[in-house]
XYZ file of C-alpha atoms in Angstrom:
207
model
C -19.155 56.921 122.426
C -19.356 56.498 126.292
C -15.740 54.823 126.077
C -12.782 56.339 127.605
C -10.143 57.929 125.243
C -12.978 57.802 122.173
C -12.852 60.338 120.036
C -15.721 61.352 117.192
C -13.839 62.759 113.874
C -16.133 64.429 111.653
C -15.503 63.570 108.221
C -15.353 66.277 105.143
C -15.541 65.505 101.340
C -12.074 65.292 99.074
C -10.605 68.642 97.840
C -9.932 69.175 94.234
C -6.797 67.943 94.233
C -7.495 64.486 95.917
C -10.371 64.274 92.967
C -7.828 64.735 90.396
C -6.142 61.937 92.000
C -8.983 59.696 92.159
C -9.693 60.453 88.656
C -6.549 59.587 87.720
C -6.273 56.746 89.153
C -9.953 55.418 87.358
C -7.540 56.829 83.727
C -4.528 55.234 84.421
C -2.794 58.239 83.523
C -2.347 61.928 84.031
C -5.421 64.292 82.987
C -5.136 66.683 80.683
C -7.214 70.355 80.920
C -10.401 68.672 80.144
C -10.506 65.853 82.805
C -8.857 68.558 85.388
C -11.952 70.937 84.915
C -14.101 67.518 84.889
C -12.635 66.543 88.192
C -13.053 70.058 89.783
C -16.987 69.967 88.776
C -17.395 66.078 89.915
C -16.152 67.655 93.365
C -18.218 70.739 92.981
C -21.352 68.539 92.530
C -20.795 65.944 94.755
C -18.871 67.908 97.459
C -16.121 65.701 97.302
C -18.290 62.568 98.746
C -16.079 59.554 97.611
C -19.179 57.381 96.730
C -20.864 59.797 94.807
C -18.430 60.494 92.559
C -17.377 56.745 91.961
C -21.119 56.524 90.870
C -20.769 59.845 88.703
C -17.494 58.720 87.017
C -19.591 55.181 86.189
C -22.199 57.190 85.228
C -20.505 59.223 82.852
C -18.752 56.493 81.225
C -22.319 54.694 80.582
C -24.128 57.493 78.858
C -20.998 57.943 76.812
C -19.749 61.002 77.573
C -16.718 60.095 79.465
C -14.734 57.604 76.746
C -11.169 56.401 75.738
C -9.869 57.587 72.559
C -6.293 56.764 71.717
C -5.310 54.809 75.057
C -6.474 57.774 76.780
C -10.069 58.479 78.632
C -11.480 62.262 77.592
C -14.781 63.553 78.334
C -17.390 65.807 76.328
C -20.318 67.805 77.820
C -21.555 69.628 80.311
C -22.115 67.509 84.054
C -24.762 70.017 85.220
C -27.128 68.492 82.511
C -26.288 64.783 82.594
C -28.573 64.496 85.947
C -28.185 62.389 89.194
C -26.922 58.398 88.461
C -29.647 56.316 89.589
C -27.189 54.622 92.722
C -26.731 58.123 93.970
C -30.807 58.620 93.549
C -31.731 55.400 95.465
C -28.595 55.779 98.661
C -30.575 59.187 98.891
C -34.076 57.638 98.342
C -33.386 55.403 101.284
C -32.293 58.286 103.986
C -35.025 60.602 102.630
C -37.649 57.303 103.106
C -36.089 56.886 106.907
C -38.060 60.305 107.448
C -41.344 61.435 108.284
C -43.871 62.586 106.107
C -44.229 66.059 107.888
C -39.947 66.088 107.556
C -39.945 64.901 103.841
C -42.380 67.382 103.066
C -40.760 70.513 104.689
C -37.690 68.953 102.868
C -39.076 69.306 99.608
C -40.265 73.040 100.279
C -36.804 73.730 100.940
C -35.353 72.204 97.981
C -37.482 75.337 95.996
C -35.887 77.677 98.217
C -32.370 76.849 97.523
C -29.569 74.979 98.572
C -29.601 77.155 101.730
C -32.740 78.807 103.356
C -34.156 80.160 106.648
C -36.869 79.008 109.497
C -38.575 82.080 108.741
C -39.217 81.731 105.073
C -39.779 77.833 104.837
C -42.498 78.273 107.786
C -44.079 80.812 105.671
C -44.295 78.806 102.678
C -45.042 75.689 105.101
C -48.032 77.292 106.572
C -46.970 75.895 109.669
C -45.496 77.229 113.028
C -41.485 78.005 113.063
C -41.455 75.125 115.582
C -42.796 72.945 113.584
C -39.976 73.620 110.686
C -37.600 73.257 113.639
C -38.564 69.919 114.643
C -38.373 68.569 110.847
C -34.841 70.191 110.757
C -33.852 68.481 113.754
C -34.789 65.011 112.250
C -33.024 65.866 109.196
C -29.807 67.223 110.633
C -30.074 63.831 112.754
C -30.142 61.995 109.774
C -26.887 64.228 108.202
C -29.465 65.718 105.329
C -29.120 69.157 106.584
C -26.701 70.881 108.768
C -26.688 74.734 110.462
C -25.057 77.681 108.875
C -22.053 78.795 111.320
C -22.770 82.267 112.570
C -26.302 82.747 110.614
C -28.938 81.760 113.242
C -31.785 79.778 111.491
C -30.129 79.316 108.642
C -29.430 75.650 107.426
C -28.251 74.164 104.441
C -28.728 70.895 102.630
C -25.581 69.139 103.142
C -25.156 67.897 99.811
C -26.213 69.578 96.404
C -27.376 66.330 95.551
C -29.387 65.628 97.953
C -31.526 69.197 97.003
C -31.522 68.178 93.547
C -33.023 64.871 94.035
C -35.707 66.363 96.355
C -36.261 69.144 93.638
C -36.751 66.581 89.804
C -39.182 65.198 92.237
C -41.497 67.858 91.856
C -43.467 68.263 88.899
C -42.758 71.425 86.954
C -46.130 73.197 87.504
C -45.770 72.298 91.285
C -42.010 73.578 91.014
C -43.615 76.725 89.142
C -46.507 77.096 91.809
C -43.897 76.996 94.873
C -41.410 79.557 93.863
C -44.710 81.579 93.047
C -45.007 80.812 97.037
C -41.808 81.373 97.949
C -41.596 84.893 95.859
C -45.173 86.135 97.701
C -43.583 85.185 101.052
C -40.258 86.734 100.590
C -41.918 89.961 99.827
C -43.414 89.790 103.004
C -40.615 88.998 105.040
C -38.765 91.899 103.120
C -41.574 94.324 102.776
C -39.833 96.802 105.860
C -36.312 97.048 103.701
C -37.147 97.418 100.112
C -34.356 96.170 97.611
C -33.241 93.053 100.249
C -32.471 89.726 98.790
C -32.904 91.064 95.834
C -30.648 88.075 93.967
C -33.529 85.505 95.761
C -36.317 87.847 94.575
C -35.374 87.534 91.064
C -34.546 83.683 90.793
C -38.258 82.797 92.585
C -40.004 85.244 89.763
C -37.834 84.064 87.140
């Protein structure tokens, strides 16, 4: 970086349409309406990281539920319950086990919260100081886990979905249950002054 005439590009995840190439490219041939809407959630779920989806796609194939019938590859099922392919688990396993404890921990808390959450709340449910939260954050933004929210100070959001999902099956479901217990209590706190606010969050923690 301290060369002359070096400059940083910042990299963004493949839009639908380059999935649907990528896709068809794994087919050998062009999808029809199933493997389009497959492609479009692969992207969704992966944010259009190129590994991550070759390790979907393989994924797919080895539980069965992406197959070739008739010279031609079609897919059955729904990707939001087929879960995280273990390569995809471990690449994340081995940024998350870079961290500290204190950051994987604050990590975890906001996993419960959502795939995007404030300072505010996750120091609350932390039971530590804001700064505290901000100095986790820092490490994981360093490490390209979580990023800011443009124009919404304090707000961050896990970079990938994937990466809050594998954070969140690593909780036990009582401990899940416990912490959006926490996370309701506190968000009626921070609320308490402007009844009927963040309603929508209200609802999923209670749920």
């Amino acid at each position: 970086r301290k060369e002359v005439g070096v400059e940083r590009v910042s990299l963004h995840g493949l839009d639908d349409a380059a999935v649907e190439t990528l896709v068809a490219a794994v087919a050998r041939h062009e999808l029809d309406e199933a493997l389009v809407a497959l492609a479009h959630a692969i992207r969704r779920e992966t944010e259009g990281n190129p590994f991550f989806i070759g390790e979907v796609i393989r994924h797919l194939a080895e539980l069965g539920a992406l197959f070739e019938e008739g010279g031609r590859w079609t897919y059955r099922g729904e990707i939001a319950a087929l879960g995280i392919p273990e390569g995809v688990r471990e690449v994340i396993g081995r940024r998350l086990g870079r961290l500290s404890e204190a950051t994987n921990r604050v990590l975890g808390l906001a996993a419960v919260i959502g795939r995007q959450f404030d300072v505010a709340l996750l120091a609350a449910i932390a039971e530590v100081s804001e700064d505290a939260v901000l100095d986790a954050l820092d490490e994981a933004t360093a490490a390209a886990l979580v990023s800011e929210v443009r124009g919404s100070p304090e707000q961050f959001t896990f970079r990938h979905a994937l990466i809050r999902t594998t954070l969140y099956d690593e909780l036990s479901a009582p401990r899940r249950a416990r912490l959006h217990q926490r996370v309701g209590e506190a968000l009626e706190d921070l609320v308490r002054a402007t009844p009927g606010a963040r309603i929508e969050e209200l609802a999923f923690h209670w749920l």
